[in-house]
Amino acid sequence: GVFPFLQKMREKCFKSTNGTSPVWCCDVSVKCRCKWRWDSSGLCSYCRDKVQNRTCLVSSTFTYFISSFIILGIVGMLYAWLTFSPFERQILSSTGLSCQEDNEGSWAIGVYYGNDPFSLRPIEQENIWSDRGSAWPVANPVLTCASVSDASHPSNFVADPFLYIQGSKLYIFFETKNAITKQGDIGVAESLDGGASWKHLGIALDEEWHLSYPYVFNYDGQIYMMPEGSEKGDIRLYRALEFPLKWTLERVLINKPLVDATLVEYKGLFWLFASDFERFGAKKNGELEIWYAHTPFGPWRQHKSNPVHNGDKSSGARNGGRPFIHEGYLYRIGQDCGETYGRRIRLFRVEVLTKEKFREVELPVRIEESKKGRNVWNGLRQHQLDVQKLPTGQWIAVMDGDKAPSGDRFTRYLLGCISFLVLVLLVILLGVILGVVQCVFPLSKCFSSGKRSDNFLSWVHPHVTSRLRRTLSRLNRSSSLIRDRAHFSTCVGVSLILLCIIFSVFSVCFGVKLLFGGNGSEEPYPVEGQYSQFTLLTMTYEARLWNLKMYIKHYSRCASVKEIVVVWNKGEPPNPLFDFDSAVPVVIRREEKNSLNNRFKVDPQIKTRAVFELDDDIMVTCNDLERAFKAWREHPDRIVGFYPRLVDGNPLKYRNERYARSKKRYNMILTGAAVLDGKDAFPRYWGNAADQGRALVDKLFNCEDILLNFILANSTSSRSVEYIHPTWALDTSKLSSAAISRDTRVHYSKRTDCLLRFSELYGGFNLKKWSFDTRSDGWDY
């Protein structure tokens, strides 16, 4: 075993110092002999002089490695503390098993509208409002893993949506991946309000094999479903017994494992488009076949040119939804799987379709792809579209989307492990340069030419050991070369040390982010299963343009931001089309008068009810905006924000947040970072009763937020403010000379004067006090 081998190595290394004290060198491992000398007491030679003082417990090399990884561990934890949200995202479903991270993705489903099938707009652009969940307006997605999960069927994602229109009722059939069985089943949801809200009805079809792509259609007064079940090796047709939840097998149509099969009636025949990736020579996601029959029941015959496509997977050969007919032309929807599976959809117009010939041409898809990346539900992938005409003449469509590429979880874990492996190599390299690690591979011990029983690698093939010996020899020479030429006392050595430290810090941060930071998205929070959007409003002028550009680039990527309105108070305004890097529309509202009252001006062009007032010198995370927006949607009559204040005393005095914390109470939220109901608050602010208050704001060029708190508190007997703790907040006004609150003493003095004057104007002080840390989710600690 190993112990006899180590004993022999010890005997070979045995030496005598001055003929008295025995000293031996220890091969610490088979792979590496570190040049440490140990005496009979078991302590390193470096510490021999300190044995009596008992000050040496470990070798310098061991200390170096332990210290390095402790320091780098602290760096990793600090990075996580600074960048990861301390608030755990709650999955709003009846079971905690749903919405687990899945390597296939986190697909969701959205609704689109248009005057024709080629110009579709997402539901949030239609300005459809729903009181359910204060969704003013409703925003995509309308179906997610959380909204379709129940105790019997937790879901990891929903995808492959198909519409069925039955009078004023709309149904979506979709694949839902069971979080327990990891199998796809067919779910169904219903809408009674034109697609604004959806109710999950349950599982329509559950077989012993994976199901997806539930193509639903009507034929001869009956409703049929043709889901993909290629795992079973055939394609099957089901008929509805009690629509939409009870189905029975009608017949097996084709005994081939066809993928994503759709059919359409065109010029007297039924045509079935599908892919058979098991066909000899078929290229996955790049093959397409056509079959035809006189009825949906068959018999089905192959097109003479099959496969009609068999090429690059980005060509759109694989089906991506229901074919449709518009103005006499047949259109087919395919999916581009080039960059990743289901990257985007492609649209084709069929020019020729006979039993012998097939030709189609690609058309542009006029569905704008989001620029918000991983923060939105369809930021990186959208791979199936079903578009149909409503009885009203308008077109409606459902499309799935994902915010992460296929295999994202595996890729992140792999890259994270590689980052930590690189980190270990960098630590070893740094130790070699510093002279702490003197690692020499013991070739004479590991590859001795003595008896086979003495050779540690005697069981390895001689050819392998020979190559291994040459490799280790090169590593030995490289290690010696590094120590000789990159000594820490030389310029080259110092440069390498700095590079090793920099790349080590980068590697640990990158690894922590990949392994523990999730998919990197800052998603919106649903309320009662509904998503919505808000308008972001800020006020600035030309001296702060550099701030504004950074502000717009950051916040325009937040998922629930519909548009950004910039109230321009002074100077020549920028061009919103060319001067900003924005993922949403930017509106510049130029004001004639430089007044702080302008931020609460009634603006009929603002389409959302929620307005997030956020100063251009405040930077918070998108997740913080989303949390505040969710809290506001739960209580839309409140001002919800990040900066609490406690106003009390006799006489009243304005103080900072530390005072509120010390008293564990607050009664005011500063509107420099707060969301409120613009349709209610703005008209109240500009009412006749607030004329004198607005005049004081103009006189002092301050206190507009205090005035709004007074107005709203006096208009209700219920709670009017709520605090949400931000993960972090960066105030860039400290970097600018243009901030009105730069002189804190003068600023606070003005605001104290405002408190006294507003109390006189509005009949006393009616701001009720509220405690911190009262929310069940801990967002207001």
Tab-separated table of C-alpha atoms in Angstrom, residues 174-523:
chain	number	residue	atom	x	y	z
A	174	PHE	CA	-48.948	25.093	-23.884
A	175	GLU	CA	-46.182	22.773	-22.777
A	176	THR	CA	-45.505	22.853	-19.042
A	177	LYS	CA	-42.483	21.006	-17.701
A	178	ASN	CA	-43.289	19.127	-14.513
A	179	ALA	CA	-40.714	20.091	-11.859
A	180	ILE	CA	-40.913	16.642	-10.262
A	181	THR	CA	-41.029	14.231	-13.207
A	182	LYS	CA	-39.050	16.544	-15.542
A	183	GLN	CA	-41.557	15.608	-18.251
A	184	GLY	CA	-43.528	17.903	-20.520
A	185	ASP	CA	-47.337	17.896	-20.205
A	186	ILE	CA	-50.012	19.982	-21.914
A	187	GLY	CA	-51.632	22.730	-19.849
A	188	VAL	CA	-54.434	25.137	-20.718
A	189	ALA	CA	-55.382	28.649	-19.583
A	190	GLU	CA	-58.497	30.750	-20.276
A	191	SER	CA	-59.084	34.478	-20.775
A	192	LEU	CA	-62.470	36.178	-20.654
A	193	ASP	CA	-61.250	39.758	-21.216
A	194	GLY	CA	-59.530	39.579	-24.580
A	195	GLY	CA	-56.165	38.389	-23.260
A	196	ALA	CA	-55.565	40.917	-20.470
A	197	SER	CA	-55.743	38.294	-17.714
A	198	TRP	CA	-55.553	34.513	-17.763
A	199	LYS	CA	-56.740	31.736	-15.470
A	200	HIS	CA	-54.900	28.433	-15.433
A	201	LEU	CA	-57.503	25.669	-15.809
A	202	GLY	CA	-55.250	22.655	-15.333
A	203	ILE	CA	-53.510	19.869	-17.263
A	204	ALA	CA	-55.302	18.999	-20.494
A	205	LEU	CA	-53.119	16.041	-21.521
A	206	ASP	CA	-50.649	13.945	-19.547
A	207	GLU	CA	-49.096	10.827	-21.076
A	208	GLU	CA	-46.300	8.545	-19.920
A	209	TRP	CA	-43.936	10.227	-22.361
A	210	HIS	CA	-42.879	13.819	-23.004
A	211	LEU	CA	-45.445	16.039	-24.718
A	212	SER	CA	-45.028	19.495	-26.229
A	213	TYR	CA	-46.127	21.675	-29.163
A	214	PRO	CA	-49.941	21.221	-28.658
A	215	TYR	CA	-51.279	22.153	-32.083
A	216	VAL	CA	-55.049	22.635	-31.545
A	217	PHE	CA	-57.499	23.043	-34.444
A	218	ASN	CA	-61.138	22.624	-35.439
A	219	TYR	CA	-62.307	20.196	-38.130
A	220	ASP	CA	-65.826	19.171	-39.062
A	221	GLY	CA	-67.320	20.554	-35.845
A	222	GLN	CA	-64.829	18.781	-33.573
A	223	ILE	CA	-61.791	20.122	-31.712
A	224	TYR	CA	-58.540	18.186	-32.149
A	225	MET	CA	-55.061	18.381	-30.687
A	226	MET	CA	-51.893	17.101	-32.349
A	227	PRO	CA	-49.095	17.382	-29.764
A	228	GLU	CA	-45.501	16.391	-30.342
A	229	GLY	CA	-44.675	13.037	-28.784
A	230	SER	CA	-41.570	12.064	-30.743
A	231	GLU	CA	-40.284	10.167	-27.730
A	232	LYS	CA	-43.101	7.664	-28.383
A	233	GLY	CA	-41.972	7.303	-32.002
A	234	ASP	CA	-45.147	8.502	-33.706
A	235	ILE	CA	-47.498	11.438	-34.089
A	236	ARG	CA	-50.956	11.145	-32.552
A	237	LEU	CA	-54.277	12.931	-32.929
A	238	TYR	CA	-56.518	13.552	-29.900
A	239	ARG	CA	-60.162	14.639	-29.880
A	240	ALA	CA	-61.804	16.780	-27.178
A	241	LEU	CA	-64.486	14.974	-25.188
A	242	GLU	CA	-65.093	17.817	-22.728
A	243	PHE	CA	-63.212	20.845	-23.977
A	244	PRO	CA	-60.702	21.998	-22.850
A	245	LEU	CA	-59.594	19.467	-20.186
A	246	LYS	CA	-60.747	16.020	-21.338
A	247	TRP	CA	-59.279	14.397	-24.474
A	248	THR	CA	-59.232	10.958	-26.038
A	249	LEU	CA	-56.875	9.393	-28.551
A	250	GLU	CA	-58.455	9.500	-32.007
A	251	ARG	CA	-55.742	7.730	-34.003
A	252	VAL	CA	-52.050	7.490	-34.783
A	253	LEU	CA	-51.404	9.552	-37.890
A	254	ILE	CA	-47.803	8.737	-38.840
A	255	ASN	CA	-45.479	6.135	-37.352
A	256	LYS	CA	-42.443	8.383	-37.381
A	257	PRO	CA	-40.896	10.484	-34.581
A	258	LEU	CA	-41.873	13.779	-36.177
A	259	VAL	CA	-40.979	16.968	-34.292
A	260	ASP	CA	-43.077	20.162	-34.079
A	261	ALA	CA	-45.746	18.997	-36.548
A	262	THR	CA	-48.301	21.535	-37.766
A	263	LEU	CA	-50.935	21.200	-40.476
A	264	VAL	CA	-52.887	23.622	-42.608
A	265	GLU	CA	-55.583	23.300	-45.271
A	266	TYR	CA	-54.441	24.931	-48.483
A	267	LYS	CA	-55.676	24.573	-52.073
A	268	GLY	CA	-57.838	21.518	-51.438
A	269	LEU	CA	-55.325	19.468	-49.442
A	270	PHE	CA	-54.123	19.239	-45.884
A	271	TRP	CA	-50.391	19.847	-45.586
A	272	LEU	CA	-48.336	18.733	-42.610
A	273	PHE	CA	-44.975	20.383	-41.930
A	274	ALA	CA	-42.638	18.619	-39.493
A	275	SER	CA	-39.034	17.556	-38.872
A	276	ASP	CA	-37.599	14.044	-38.578
A	277	PHE	CA	-34.176	14.309	-36.996
A	278	GLU	CA	-33.771	10.527	-37.010
A	279	ARG	CA	-33.877	10.400	-40.797
A	280	PHE	CA	-30.520	9.330	-42.203
A	281	GLY	CA	-28.417	12.397	-42.935
A	282	ALA	CA	-30.843	14.806	-41.245
A	283	LYS	CA	-29.286	17.834	-39.594
A	284	LYS	CA	-30.775	18.614	-36.229
A	285	ASN	CA	-32.920	21.772	-36.216
A	286	GLY	CA	-32.107	22.202	-39.919
A	287	GLU	CA	-34.409	19.589	-41.485
A	288	LEU	CA	-38.003	20.019	-42.709
A	289	GLU	CA	-40.398	17.553	-44.302
A	290	ILE	CA	-43.841	17.933	-45.881
A	291	TRP	CA	-46.678	15.406	-45.882
A	292	TYR	CA	-50.115	15.739	-47.513
A	293	ALA	CA	-53.560	14.133	-47.271
A	294	HIS	CA	-57.189	14.831	-48.187
A	295	THR	CA	-58.302	14.915	-44.528
A	296	PRO	CA	-56.488	15.386	-41.201
A	297	PHE	CA	-56.981	11.662	-40.573
A	298	GLY	CA	-54.834	10.611	-43.527
A	299	PRO	CA	-53.588	8.545	-45.084
A	300	TRP	CA	-50.549	10.803	-45.160
A	301	ARG	CA	-48.073	10.703	-48.029
A	302	GLN	CA	-44.601	12.165	-48.210
A	303	HIS	CA	-43.720	15.057	-50.462
A	304	LYS	CA	-41.526	13.888	-53.329
A	305	SER	CA	-38.801	16.416	-52.452
A	306	ASN	CA	-38.478	15.382	-48.804
A	307	PRO	CA	-36.621	16.671	-46.984
A	308	VAL	CA	-37.453	20.040	-48.478
A	309	HIS	CA	-34.854	21.609	-46.173
A	310	ASN	CA	-31.779	20.034	-44.660
A	311	GLY	CA	-29.148	22.618	-43.897
A	312	ASP	CA	-27.955	25.069	-41.322
A	313	LYS	CA	-29.891	25.153	-38.045
A	314	SER	CA	-30.187	28.947	-38.298
A	315	SER	CA	-32.170	28.705	-41.571
A	316	GLY	CA	-35.573	28.484	-39.882
A	317	ALA	CA	-36.322	24.997	-41.187
A	318	ARG	CA	-37.733	23.765	-37.864
A	319	ASN	CA	-41.330	24.887	-37.309
A	320	GLY	CA	-41.935	27.755	-34.918
A	321	GLY	CA	-45.725	27.979	-34.804
A	322	ARG	CA	-48.991	27.710	-36.715
A	323	PRO	CA	-48.958	28.371	-40.489
A	324	PHE	CA	-51.550	30.967	-41.502
A	325	ILE	CA	-53.184	32.287	-44.661
A	326	HIS	CA	-53.415	36.020	-45.300
A	327	GLU	CA	-54.744	37.596	-48.506
A	328	GLY	CA	-54.476	34.254	-50.299
A	329	TYR	CA	-50.833	33.564	-49.384
A	330	LEU	CA	-49.645	30.784	-47.099
A	331	TYR	CA	-47.086	31.769	-44.471
A	332	ARG	CA	-44.909	29.431	-42.437
A	333	ILE	CA	-43.168	30.285	-39.177
A	334	GLY	CA	-39.766	28.747	-38.466
A	335	GLN	CA	-37.258	29.076	-35.678
A	336	ASP	CA	-33.633	30.138	-35.882
A	337	CYS	CA	-31.512	27.838	-33.700
A	338	GLY	CA	-28.136	29.175	-34.838
A	339	GLU	CA	-26.744	30.964	-31.771
A	340	THR	CA	-28.739	28.850	-29.316
A	341	TYR	CA	-31.865	26.703	-29.449
A	342	GLY	CA	-34.911	28.863	-30.214
A	343	ARG	CA	-32.980	32.107	-30.628
A	344	ARG	CA	-35.658	33.850	-32.728
A	345	ILE	CA	-38.508	33.193	-35.142
A	346	ARG	CA	-38.366	33.528	-38.927
A	347	LEU	CA	-41.265	34.170	-41.310
A	348	PHE	CA	-41.599	32.599	-44.764
A	349	ARG	CA	-44.128	33.103	-47.558
A	350	VAL	CA	-44.794	29.917	-49.511
A	351	GLU	CA	-44.462	30.638	-53.239
A	352	VAL	CA	-44.940	27.096	-54.574
A	353	LEU	CA	-46.571	24.128	-52.845
A	354	THR	CA	-47.525	21.057	-54.848
A	355	LYS	CA	-47.060	17.327	-54.375
A	356	GLU	CA	-43.738	17.571	-56.233
A	357	LYS	CA	-42.427	21.085	-55.595
A	358	PHE	CA	-41.946	23.474	-52.695
A	359	ARG	CA	-40.459	26.942	-52.547
A	360	GLU	CA	-40.657	29.681	-49.935
A	361	VAL	CA	-39.067	33.093	-49.440
A	362	GLU	CA	-38.171	34.738	-46.168
A	363	LEU	CA	-39.845	37.952	-45.023
A	364	PRO	CA	-38.779	40.301	-42.233
A	365	VAL	CA	-40.413	39.769	-38.834
A	366	ARG	CA	-41.602	43.121	-37.566
A	367	ILE	CA	-41.628	42.190	-33.910
A	368	GLU	CA	-39.094	44.306	-32.088
A	369	GLU	CA	-36.637	42.324	-29.972
A	370	SER	CA	-36.076	43.706	-26.492
A	371	LYS	CA	-32.819	45.495	-25.738
A	372	LYS	CA	-33.066	44.773	-22.025
A	373	GLY	CA	-31.340	41.385	-22.251
A	374	ARG	CA	-31.714	39.062	-19.284
A	375	ASN	CA	-33.896	41.467	-17.296
A	376	VAL	CA	-37.010	40.769	-19.384
A	377	TRP	CA	-38.878	37.539	-19.971
A	378	ASN	CA	-37.999	37.308	-23.709
A	379	GLY	CA	-34.702	39.157	-23.689
A	380	LEU	CA	-32.610	36.441	-25.367
A	381	ARG	CA	-34.957	33.907	-26.989
A	382	GLN	CA	-38.399	33.701	-28.616
A	383	HIS	CA	-39.059	30.575	-30.615
A	384	GLN	CA	-42.789	30.015	-31.205
A	385	LEU	CA	-45.581	32.243	-32.496
A	386	ASP	CA	-49.252	31.529	-33.084
A	387	VAL	CA	-51.127	34.389	-34.738
A	388	GLN	CA	-54.878	34.338	-35.457
A	389	LYS	CA	-57.627	36.726	-36.484
A	390	LEU	CA	-60.222	37.732	-33.913
A	391	PRO	CA	-63.944	38.113	-34.786
A	392	THR	CA	-63.413	41.895	-34.431
A	393	GLY	CA	-60.932	41.851	-37.318
A	394	GLN	CA	-57.944	42.524	-35.099
A	395	TRP	CA	-55.108	40.010	-34.979
A	396	ILE	CA	-53.915	38.421	-31.765
A	397	ALA	CA	-50.833	36.320	-31.179
A	398	VAL	CA	-49.169	34.383	-28.403
A	399	MET	CA	-45.410	33.896	-28.298
A	400	ASP	CA	-43.021	32.311	-25.829
A	401	GLY	CA	-39.726	33.803	-24.719
A	402	ASP	CA	-36.774	33.234	-22.442
A	403	LYS	CA	-34.233	35.482	-20.746
A	404	ALA	CA	-31.343	32.994	-20.885
A	405	PRO	CA	-29.753	30.861	-23.635
A	406	SER	CA	-30.143	27.109	-23.804
A	407	GLY	CA	-27.813	25.277	-21.416
A	408	ASP	CA	-27.125	28.463	-19.461
A	409	ARG	CA	-27.020	26.723	-16.088
A	410	PHE	CA	-24.464	24.141	-17.195
A	411	THR	CA	-22.363	26.800	-18.942
A	412	ARG	CA	-22.290	28.989	-15.829
A	413	TYR	CA	-21.266	26.116	-13.581
A	414	LEU	CA	-18.571	24.997	-16.013
A	415	LEU	CA	-17.101	28.496	-16.379
A	416	GLY	CA	-17.320	29.005	-12.622
A	417	CYS	CA	-15.311	25.838	-11.952
A	418	ILE	CA	-12.756	26.872	-14.586
A	419	SER	CA	-12.450	30.281	-12.882
A	420	PHE	CA	-11.604	28.669	-9.558
A	421	LEU	CA	-9.140	26.296	-11.233
A	422	VAL	CA	-7.411	29.308	-12.803
A	423	LEU	CA	-7.437	30.916	-9.366
A	424	VAL	CA	-5.557	27.948	-7.863
A	425	LEU	CA	-2.951	28.070	-10.645
A	426	LEU	CA	-2.489	31.804	-10.120
A	427	VAL	CA	-1.970	31.312	-6.390
A	428	ILE	CA	0.651	28.635	-7.093
A	429	LEU	CA	2.375	30.878	-9.657
A	430	LEU	CA	2.426	33.765	-7.202
A	431	GLY	CA	3.928	31.500	-4.558
A	432	VAL	CA	6.666	30.360	-6.958
A	433	ILE	CA	7.537	33.987	-7.779
A	434	LEU	CA	7.654	34.914	-4.088
A	435	GLY	CA	9.826	31.906	-3.371
A	436	VAL	CA	7.369	30.498	-0.860
A	437	VAL	CA	6.400	27.582	-3.101
A	438	GLN	CA	9.389	25.660	-4.453
A	439	CYS	CA	7.642	22.811	-6.156
A	440	VAL	CA	9.840	20.185	-7.838
A	441	PHE	CA	8.367	16.965	-9.182
A	442	PRO	CA	10.385	13.989	-7.786
A	443	LEU	CA	11.118	12.196	-11.024
A	444	SER	CA	13.763	9.948	-9.477
A	445	LYS	CA	11.306	8.759	-6.870
A	446	CYS	CA	8.245	8.355	-9.025
A	447	PHE	CA	10.010	6.848	-12.042
A	448	SER	CA	12.781	4.762	-10.460
A	449	SER	CA	14.228	1.934	-12.502
A	450	GLY	CA	14.449	-0.466	-9.600
A	451	LYS	CA	12.139	-3.350	-8.767
A	452	ARG	CA	8.598	-3.039	-10.016
A	453	SER	CA	7.294	-3.261	-6.478
A	454	ASP	CA	9.317	-0.156	-5.605
A	455	ASN	CA	8.020	1.839	-8.528
A	456	PHE	CA	4.917	3.823	-7.598
A	457	LEU	CA	3.719	3.927	-11.239
A	458	SER	CA	4.569	0.342	-12.095
A	459	TRP	CA	0.944	-0.344	-13.029
A	460	VAL	CA	0.985	2.380	-15.739
A	461	HIS	CA	1.918	1.568	-19.336
A	462	PRO	CA	5.607	2.452	-20.049
A	463	HIS	CA	4.612	4.710	-22.962
A	464	VAL	CA	2.394	6.752	-20.644
A	465	THR	CA	5.023	7.031	-17.930
A	466	SER	CA	7.591	8.126	-20.493
A	467	ARG	CA	5.399	10.933	-21.747
A	468	LEU	CA	4.502	11.889	-18.196
A	469	ARG	CA	8.175	12.020	-17.246
A	470	ARG	CA	8.940	14.354	-20.159
A	471	THR	CA	6.005	16.596	-19.243
A	472	LEU	CA	7.025	16.839	-15.591
A	473	SER	CA	10.592	17.553	-16.620
A	474	ARG	CA	9.411	20.510	-18.692
A	475	LEU	CA	7.351	21.747	-15.746
A	476	ASN	CA	10.396	21.485	-13.492
A	477	ARG	CA	12.463	23.535	-15.924
A	478	SER	CA	9.636	26.097	-16.270
A	479	SER	CA	9.357	26.429	-12.493
A	480	SER	CA	13.096	26.981	-12.186
A	481	LEU	CA	13.016	29.493	-15.032
A	482	ILE	CA	10.244	31.496	-13.334
A	483	ARG	CA	12.152	31.597	-10.042
A	484	ASP	CA	15.363	32.649	-11.770
A	485	ARG	CA	13.980	35.324	-14.112
A	486	ALA	CA	10.920	36.586	-12.209
A	487	HIS	CA	12.278	37.043	-8.730
A	488	PHE	CA	10.141	39.344	-6.643
A	489	SER	CA	13.021	41.807	-6.313
A	490	THR	CA	13.076	42.424	-10.098
A	491	CYS	CA	10.779	44.595	-12.209
A	492	VAL	CA	9.552	41.531	-14.091
A	493	GLY	CA	8.795	39.799	-10.813
A	494	VAL	CA	6.894	42.782	-9.392
A	495	SER	CA	4.871	43.072	-12.617
A	496	LEU	CA	3.976	39.391	-12.540
A	497	ILE	CA	3.009	39.635	-8.868
A	498	LEU	CA	0.654	42.520	-9.590
A	499	LEU	CA	-0.855	40.691	-12.564
A	500	CYS	CA	-1.336	37.544	-10.490
A	501	ILE	CA	-3.095	39.508	-7.742
A	502	ILE	CA	-5.343	41.362	-10.207
A	503	PHE	CA	-6.307	38.236	-12.119
A	504	SER	CA	-6.811	36.309	-8.864
A	505	VAL	CA	-9.294	38.896	-7.618
A	506	PHE	CA	-11.011	38.891	-11.006
A	507	SER	CA	-11.171	35.074	-11.055
A	508	VAL	CA	-12.691	34.788	-7.596
A	509	CYS	CA	-15.305	37.478	-8.341
A	510	PHE	CA	-16.128	35.964	-11.711
A	511	GLY	CA	-16.388	32.482	-10.207
A	512	VAL	CA	-18.629	33.645	-7.354
A	513	LYS	CA	-20.916	35.428	-9.802
A	514	LEU	CA	-21.226	32.394	-12.071
A	515	LEU	CA	-21.711	29.784	-9.357
A	516	PHE	CA	-23.815	31.700	-6.855
A	517	GLY	CA	-25.236	34.713	-8.707
A	518	GLY	CA	-27.960	32.962	-10.694
A	519	ASN	CA	-28.595	33.829	-14.326
A	520	GLY	CA	-27.887	37.529	-13.795
A	521	SER	CA	-31.427	38.767	-14.408
A	522	GLU	CA	-33.235	41.389	-12.338
A	523	GLU	CA	-36.794	40.294	-13.006
